[in-house]
């Protein structure tokens, strides 16, 4: 057992440069105006509470002296992953958001620990040769949270220790973290972003895509979605509220939803909840394309709830909300380490942590969306679990550069697949079928996602939809609409390959060549959009 009574607890100031050891008395640690308490819940999980009469420290670090030797270590990501997920040797400066796993190839055992979903702190781990440490980020923005004597239940920590294969153990850990996913039919559909990129498309193009995906689905009782992604509202590809259609191209959004439904598809729509095209009282910052809302103010959750309610009222059965992590913290997940945002600023209200503020936003959107299928994109999955139906688990794939799809989509699918149906339905992002995407690899990825039972969205460029492509896509769509091939999917070489080529689907083993006659390229990040 690693996660027993902590051996040490420290507090770090807002700069992270001054770390002070707290004094222990039984199950409490005190010092510098802060009280940290630990206890066990009825399931034996370790709970961490923090109380400060005034400002909370920037971080509380809870540590265990338990050496881990000769292991490979895996962590999660703050929001989407960016092709970086991998089993790696111990690295004392590697930040592991939310949970970690350590596999010992000599003994065959895999150990791990993580915080339960819905924590009140942004939690990450460090695994080093001396043991493990959980860093609890208690900040508000990049400043101090004014707890004012409030006893904050910051996190609940659980662990696993198993001789089962690492993939099985990863699933067991995620299950212990307690996502309580919402149950619904398989999530499959069309999304035009990766051939249109929000440009030169209108309601007729959306209806064409809806008709295409509906015809490819045939008479399957589970109907696919047709998603109207960014570009349907004023502001184009950098839109914000108030949410309304563009005159001349998207004049009648309720009517469009009805027409999509008439094709046999289910209507879906995208929006960016924390950006406004007009300045409003709850504005936090000016940004190109609009004003960022301050989510700490009660007016903001009320506004985003009303926006989601309006979209649902228009008749859209799926709502995708995007950009909330970036709009809150001014950073993408790839730029976050233990500091998820720049220091030196705070939200207007400073009495709640960043994690608590994010949860307020997610809960508001969930209330507004009602019974619609809700997709979180650029959302913190560990907080959104149970509040979204589907989670975009990786950064954007591409309809222009296969290398980006390989790097982002396949890595996200492989390493976050244990979260599927435990936190939410996993969405590794769209499979783009365009003139720029190689058909052999594209088809293999679509088959893999369909067989895995995770969300499958296709970006179908009309220029490449001929009889051959449509004939190949029909059975892929049928498998996806069935909920997968049965027996689940597993990456077999994920311990040594960040974009696995060997997979188990049910009882069958497959090898997928993601490269064919090409090699990996170092330019994928510069190829977007």
PDB file of C-alpha atoms in Angstrom, residues 26-212:
ATOM      1  CA  UNK A  26      -1.793  12.795  14.343  1.00  0.00           C
ATOM      2  CA  UNK A  27      -3.831  13.184  11.136  1.00  0.00           C
ATOM      3  CA  UNK A  28      -3.508  16.954  10.936  1.00  0.00           C
ATOM      4  CA  UNK A  29      -0.765  19.224   9.649  1.00  0.00           C
ATOM      5  CA  UNK A  30      -0.591  22.915  10.523  1.00  0.00           C
ATOM      6  CA  UNK A  31       1.515  25.943   9.775  1.00  0.00           C
ATOM      7  CA  UNK A  32       1.493  29.368   8.162  1.00  0.00           C
ATOM      8  CA  UNK A  33      -2.202  29.899   8.806  1.00  0.00           C
ATOM      9  CA  UNK A  34      -3.266  26.612   7.194  1.00  0.00           C
ATOM     10  CA  UNK A  35      -4.733  23.399   8.578  1.00  0.00           C
ATOM     11  CA  UNK A  36      -4.648  20.180   6.532  1.00  0.00           C
ATOM     12  CA  UNK A  37      -6.613  17.148   7.726  1.00  0.00           C
ATOM     13  CA  UNK A  38      -6.806  13.643   6.300  1.00  0.00           C
ATOM     14  CA  UNK A  39      -9.226  10.819   7.083  1.00  0.00           C
ATOM     15  CA  UNK A  40     -10.774   7.770   5.442  1.00  0.00           C
ATOM     16  CA  UNK A  41     -14.262   7.566   3.991  1.00  0.00           C
ATOM     17  CA  UNK A  42     -16.472   4.485   4.254  1.00  0.00           C
ATOM     18  CA  UNK A  43     -14.747   2.942   1.215  1.00  0.00           C
ATOM     19  CA  UNK A  44     -11.275   3.438   2.673  1.00  0.00           C
ATOM     20  CA  UNK A  45     -10.355   6.292   0.327  1.00  0.00           C
ATOM     21  CA  UNK A  46      -8.173   9.062   1.727  1.00  0.00           C
ATOM     22  CA  UNK A  47      -9.866  12.456   2.017  1.00  0.00           C
ATOM     23  CA  UNK A  48      -7.888  15.707   2.185  1.00  0.00           C
ATOM     24  CA  UNK A  49      -9.379  18.830   3.795  1.00  0.00           C
ATOM     25  CA  UNK A  50      -7.831  22.298   3.841  1.00  0.00           C
ATOM     26  CA  UNK A  51      -8.807  25.178   6.122  1.00  0.00           C
ATOM     27  CA  UNK A  52      -7.355  28.682   6.076  1.00  0.00           C
ATOM     28  CA  UNK A  53      -8.645  31.659   8.015  1.00  0.00           C
ATOM     29  CA  UNK A  54      -7.630  34.020   5.230  1.00  0.00           C
ATOM     30  CA  UNK A  55      -5.979  33.258   1.902  1.00  0.00           C
ATOM     31  CA  UNK A  56      -5.217  29.631   1.101  1.00  0.00           C
ATOM     32  CA  UNK A  57      -1.691  28.760  -0.027  1.00  0.00           C
ATOM     33  CA  UNK A  58      -1.138  28.307  -3.728  1.00  0.00           C
ATOM     34  CA  UNK A  59      -0.587  24.565  -3.406  1.00  0.00           C
ATOM     35  CA  UNK A  60      -0.727  21.878  -0.758  1.00  0.00           C
ATOM     36  CA  UNK A  61       1.548  18.901  -1.437  1.00  0.00           C
ATOM     37  CA  UNK A  62       0.712  15.590   0.239  1.00  0.00           C
ATOM     38  CA  UNK A  63       3.541  13.071   0.009  1.00  0.00           C
ATOM     39  CA  UNK A  64       4.365   9.425   0.674  1.00  0.00           C
ATOM     40  CA  UNK A  65       7.889   8.053   1.047  1.00  0.00           C
ATOM     41  CA  UNK A  66       7.569   4.855  -0.928  1.00  0.00           C
ATOM     42  CA  UNK A  67      10.361   4.207  -3.449  1.00  0.00           C
ATOM     43  CA  UNK A  68       9.330   2.910  -6.865  1.00  0.00           C
ATOM     44  CA  UNK A  69      12.225   1.354  -8.755  1.00  0.00           C
ATOM     45  CA  UNK A  70      12.562   0.216 -12.349  1.00  0.00           C
ATOM     46  CA  UNK A  71       9.034   1.119 -13.428  1.00  0.00           C
ATOM     47  CA  UNK A  72       7.425   2.926 -16.327  1.00  0.00           C
ATOM     48  CA  UNK A  73       4.922   5.622 -15.412  1.00  0.00           C
ATOM     49  CA  UNK A  74       1.771   6.941 -17.088  1.00  0.00           C
ATOM     50  CA  UNK A  75      -0.410   9.938 -16.178  1.00  0.00           C
ATOM     51  CA  UNK A  76      -3.468  11.667 -17.581  1.00  0.00           C
ATOM     52  CA  UNK A  77      -3.887  15.158 -19.122  1.00  0.00           C
ATOM     53  CA  UNK A  78      -5.405  18.353 -17.745  1.00  0.00           C
ATOM     54  CA  UNK A  79      -7.984  18.620 -20.533  1.00  0.00           C
ATOM     55  CA  UNK A  80      -7.424  17.168 -24.002  1.00  0.00           C
ATOM     56  CA  UNK A  81      -4.161  15.371 -24.603  1.00  0.00           C
ATOM     57  CA  UNK A  82      -1.751  16.615 -27.267  1.00  0.00           C
ATOM     58  CA  UNK A  83      -0.058  13.441 -28.431  1.00  0.00           C
ATOM     59  CA  UNK A  84       2.135  13.343 -25.320  1.00  0.00           C
ATOM     60  CA  UNK A  85       0.570  10.492 -23.349  1.00  0.00           C
ATOM     61  CA  UNK A  86       3.102   7.692 -22.867  1.00  0.00           C
ATOM     62  CA  UNK A  87       4.586   5.178 -20.449  1.00  0.00           C
ATOM     63  CA  UNK A  88       7.950   6.688 -19.513  1.00  0.00           C
ATOM     64  CA  UNK A  89      10.759   6.118 -17.002  1.00  0.00           C
ATOM     65  CA  UNK A  90      10.520   7.881 -13.662  1.00  0.00           C
ATOM     66  CA  UNK A  91      11.000  11.626 -14.089  1.00  0.00           C
ATOM     67  CA  UNK A  92      10.832  13.802 -10.981  1.00  0.00           C
ATOM     68  CA  UNK A  93       9.780  16.899 -12.922  1.00  0.00           C
ATOM     69  CA  UNK A  94       7.036  15.251 -14.987  1.00  0.00           C
ATOM     70  CA  UNK A  95       3.598  16.546 -13.985  1.00  0.00           C
ATOM     71  CA  UNK A  96       0.937  13.820 -14.037  1.00  0.00           C
ATOM     72  CA  UNK A  97      -2.549  15.370 -13.908  1.00  0.00           C
ATOM     73  CA  UNK A  98      -5.236  13.630 -11.863  1.00  0.00           C
ATOM     74  CA  UNK A  99      -3.828  10.089 -11.700  1.00  0.00           C
ATOM     75  CA  UNK A 100      -0.749   7.955 -12.281  1.00  0.00           C
ATOM     76  CA  UNK A 101       0.091   4.319 -12.968  1.00  0.00           C
ATOM     77  CA  UNK A 102       3.467   2.593 -12.551  1.00  0.00           C
ATOM     78  CA  UNK A 103       4.174  -0.726 -14.254  1.00  0.00           C
ATOM     79  CA  UNK A 104       6.974  -3.047 -13.169  1.00  0.00           C
ATOM     80  CA  UNK A 105       7.776  -5.348 -16.087  1.00  0.00           C
ATOM     81  CA  UNK A 106       9.852  -7.596 -13.841  1.00  0.00           C
ATOM     82  CA  UNK A 107       7.062  -8.477 -11.423  1.00  0.00           C
ATOM     83  CA  UNK A 108       4.196  -7.790 -13.826  1.00  0.00           C
ATOM     84  CA  UNK A 109       2.456  -5.612 -11.222  1.00  0.00           C
ATOM     85  CA  UNK A 110       0.895  -2.243 -11.894  1.00  0.00           C
ATOM     86  CA  UNK A 111       0.246   0.277  -9.141  1.00  0.00           C
ATOM     87  CA  UNK A 112      -1.466   3.596  -9.309  1.00  0.00           C
ATOM     88  CA  UNK A 113      -3.420   6.283  -7.522  1.00  0.00           C
ATOM     89  CA  UNK A 114      -5.637   9.205  -8.394  1.00  0.00           C
ATOM     90  CA  UNK A 115      -8.179  11.687  -7.117  1.00  0.00           C
ATOM     91  CA  UNK A 116     -11.875  11.054  -7.494  1.00  0.00           C
ATOM     92  CA  UNK A 117     -13.693  13.109 -10.096  1.00  0.00           C
ATOM     93  CA  UNK A 118     -15.260  16.403  -9.098  1.00  0.00           C
ATOM     94  CA  UNK A 119     -12.410  17.476  -6.801  1.00  0.00           C
ATOM     95  CA  UNK A 120     -12.319  21.027  -5.432  1.00  0.00           C
ATOM     96  CA  UNK A 121      -8.634  21.403  -6.350  1.00  0.00           C
ATOM     97  CA  UNK A 122      -6.751  20.953  -9.602  1.00  0.00           C
ATOM     98  CA  UNK A 123      -4.671  17.912  -8.674  1.00  0.00           C
ATOM     99  CA  UNK A 124      -1.493  16.537 -10.195  1.00  0.00           C
ATOM    100  CA  UNK A 125       1.143  14.026  -9.158  1.00  0.00           C
ATOM    101  CA  UNK A 126       4.893  13.703  -9.125  1.00  0.00           C
ATOM    102  CA  UNK A 127       6.360  10.173  -9.100  1.00  0.00           C
ATOM    103  CA  UNK A 128      10.058  10.058  -8.272  1.00  0.00           C
ATOM    104  CA  UNK A 129      12.569   7.563  -6.917  1.00  0.00           C
ATOM    105  CA  UNK A 130      11.667   8.473  -3.316  1.00  0.00           C
ATOM    106  CA  UNK A 131       7.899   8.119  -3.600  1.00  0.00           C
ATOM    107  CA  UNK A 132       4.821   9.960  -4.812  1.00  0.00           C
ATOM    108  CA  UNK A 133       3.380  13.403  -4.122  1.00  0.00           C
ATOM    109  CA  UNK A 134      -0.057  14.820  -4.857  1.00  0.00           C
ATOM    110  CA  UNK A 135      -0.013  18.554  -5.580  1.00  0.00           C
ATOM    111  CA  UNK A 136      -3.344  20.248  -4.891  1.00  0.00           C
ATOM    112  CA  UNK A 137      -3.656  23.573  -6.707  1.00  0.00           C
ATOM    113  CA  UNK A 138      -5.936  25.714  -4.521  1.00  0.00           C
ATOM    114  CA  UNK A 139      -5.668  28.931  -6.482  1.00  0.00           C
ATOM    115  CA  UNK A 140      -8.298  31.282  -7.851  1.00  0.00           C
ATOM    116  CA  UNK A 141      -7.050  32.253 -11.299  1.00  0.00           C
ATOM    117  CA  UNK A 142      -3.346  32.766 -10.657  1.00  0.00           C
ATOM    118  CA  UNK A 143      -3.952  34.255  -7.215  1.00  0.00           C
ATOM    119  CA  UNK A 144      -4.992  33.176  -3.756  1.00  0.00           C
ATOM    120  CA  UNK A 145      -8.396  31.741  -2.904  1.00  0.00           C
ATOM    121  CA  UNK A 146      -9.896  33.449   0.124  1.00  0.00           C
ATOM    122  CA  UNK A 147     -11.221  30.498   2.066  1.00  0.00           C
ATOM    123  CA  UNK A 148     -12.030  32.720   5.051  1.00  0.00           C
ATOM    124  CA  UNK A 149     -12.213  29.814   7.475  1.00  0.00           C
ATOM    125  CA  UNK A 150     -14.102  27.508   5.096  1.00  0.00           C
ATOM    126  CA  UNK A 151     -13.140  23.833   5.396  1.00  0.00           C
ATOM    127  CA  UNK A 152     -12.475  22.774   1.801  1.00  0.00           C
ATOM    128  CA  UNK A 153     -12.798  19.097   0.865  1.00  0.00           C
ATOM    129  CA  UNK A 154      -9.984  19.416  -1.645  1.00  0.00           C
ATOM    130  CA  UNK A 155      -9.683  15.830  -2.910  1.00  0.00           C
ATOM    131  CA  UNK A 156     -10.370  12.163  -2.259  1.00  0.00           C
ATOM    132  CA  UNK A 157      -7.559   9.771  -3.207  1.00  0.00           C
ATOM    133  CA  UNK A 158      -7.804   6.082  -4.121  1.00  0.00           C
ATOM    134  CA  UNK A 159      -5.215   3.549  -5.284  1.00  0.00           C
ATOM    135  CA  UNK A 160      -4.887   0.239  -7.100  1.00  0.00           C
ATOM    136  CA  UNK A 161      -2.281  -2.545  -7.002  1.00  0.00           C
ATOM    137  CA  UNK A 162      -2.768  -5.412  -9.414  1.00  0.00           C
ATOM    138  CA  UNK A 163      -1.070  -8.249 -11.258  1.00  0.00           C
ATOM    139  CA  UNK A 164      -3.542  -7.796 -14.117  1.00  0.00           C
ATOM    140  CA  UNK A 165      -2.283  -6.312 -17.419  1.00  0.00           C
ATOM    141  CA  UNK A 166      -1.640  -2.556 -17.256  1.00  0.00           C
ATOM    142  CA  UNK A 167      -4.636  -1.752 -19.480  1.00  0.00           C
ATOM    143  CA  UNK A 168      -6.953  -3.718 -17.190  1.00  0.00           C
ATOM    144  CA  UNK A 169      -5.468  -2.024 -14.127  1.00  0.00           C
ATOM    145  CA  UNK A 170      -5.894   1.403 -15.734  1.00  0.00           C
ATOM    146  CA  UNK A 171      -9.576   0.636 -16.198  1.00  0.00           C
ATOM    147  CA  UNK A 172      -9.856  -0.501 -12.593  1.00  0.00           C
ATOM    148  CA  UNK A 173      -8.305   2.737 -11.334  1.00  0.00           C
ATOM    149  CA  UNK A 174     -10.559   4.898 -13.479  1.00  0.00           C
ATOM    150  CA  UNK A 175     -13.555   2.927 -12.218  1.00  0.00           C
ATOM    151  CA  UNK A 176     -12.531   3.640  -8.622  1.00  0.00           C
ATOM    152  CA  UNK A 177     -12.368   7.339  -9.422  1.00  0.00           C
ATOM    153  CA  UNK A 178     -16.140   7.276  -9.786  1.00  0.00           C
ATOM    154  CA  UNK A 179     -17.406   8.992 -12.913  1.00  0.00           C
ATOM    155  CA  UNK A 180     -21.034   7.732 -12.960  1.00  0.00           C
ATOM    156  CA  UNK A 181     -21.441   8.245 -16.730  1.00  0.00           C
ATOM    157  CA  UNK A 182     -24.850   8.924 -18.217  1.00  0.00           C
ATOM    158  CA  UNK A 183     -26.349   6.069 -20.239  1.00  0.00           C
ATOM    159  CA  UNK A 184     -27.474   6.616 -23.832  1.00  0.00           C
ATOM    160  CA  UNK A 185     -27.295   5.162 -27.320  1.00  0.00           C
ATOM    161  CA  UNK A 186     -24.007   5.050 -29.297  1.00  0.00           C
ATOM    162  CA  UNK A 187     -22.781   8.483 -30.430  1.00  0.00           C
ATOM    163  CA  UNK A 188     -22.107   8.526 -34.172  1.00  0.00           C
ATOM    164  CA  UNK A 189     -22.471  11.220 -36.789  1.00  0.00           C
ATOM    165  CA  UNK A 190     -21.158  13.782 -39.254  1.00  0.00           C
ATOM    166  CA  UNK A 191     -19.262  16.989 -38.498  1.00  0.00           C
ATOM    167  CA  UNK A 192     -18.012  19.134 -41.365  1.00  0.00           C
ATOM    168  CA  UNK A 193     -15.252  20.991 -39.502  1.00  0.00           C
ATOM    169  CA  UNK A 194     -12.328  19.061 -41.010  1.00  0.00           C
ATOM    170  CA  UNK A 195     -13.245  19.736 -44.600  1.00  0.00           C
ATOM    171  CA  UNK A 196     -14.957  23.141 -44.211  1.00  0.00           C
ATOM    172  CA  UNK A 197     -13.084  24.588 -41.206  1.00  0.00           C
ATOM    173  CA  UNK A 198     -15.982  26.955 -40.643  1.00  0.00           C
ATOM    174  CA  UNK A 199     -15.585  28.564 -44.072  1.00  0.00           C
ATOM    175  CA  UNK A 200     -17.893  28.675 -47.079  1.00  0.00           C
ATOM    176  CA  UNK A 201     -20.649  26.530 -45.672  1.00  0.00           C
ATOM    177  CA  UNK A 202     -24.299  27.238 -45.116  1.00  0.00           C
ATOM    178  CA  UNK A 203     -27.521  25.535 -44.102  1.00  0.00           C
ATOM    179  CA  UNK A 204     -27.692  23.653 -47.402  1.00  0.00           C
ATOM    180  CA  UNK A 205     -24.216  22.193 -46.847  1.00  0.00           C
ATOM    181  CA  UNK A 206     -25.293  21.053 -43.371  1.00  0.00           C
ATOM    182  CA  UNK A 207     -28.393  19.386 -44.821  1.00  0.00           C
ATOM    183  CA  UNK A 208     -26.296  17.690 -47.505  1.00  0.00           C
ATOM    184  CA  UNK A 209     -24.060  16.220 -44.786  1.00  0.00           C
ATOM    185  CA  UNK A 210     -27.117  15.178 -42.779  1.00  0.00           C
ATOM    186  CA  UNK A 211     -28.601  13.420 -45.772  1.00  0.00           C
ATOM    187  CA  UNK A 212     -25.269  11.697 -46.500  1.00  0.00           C
TER     188      UNK A 212
END
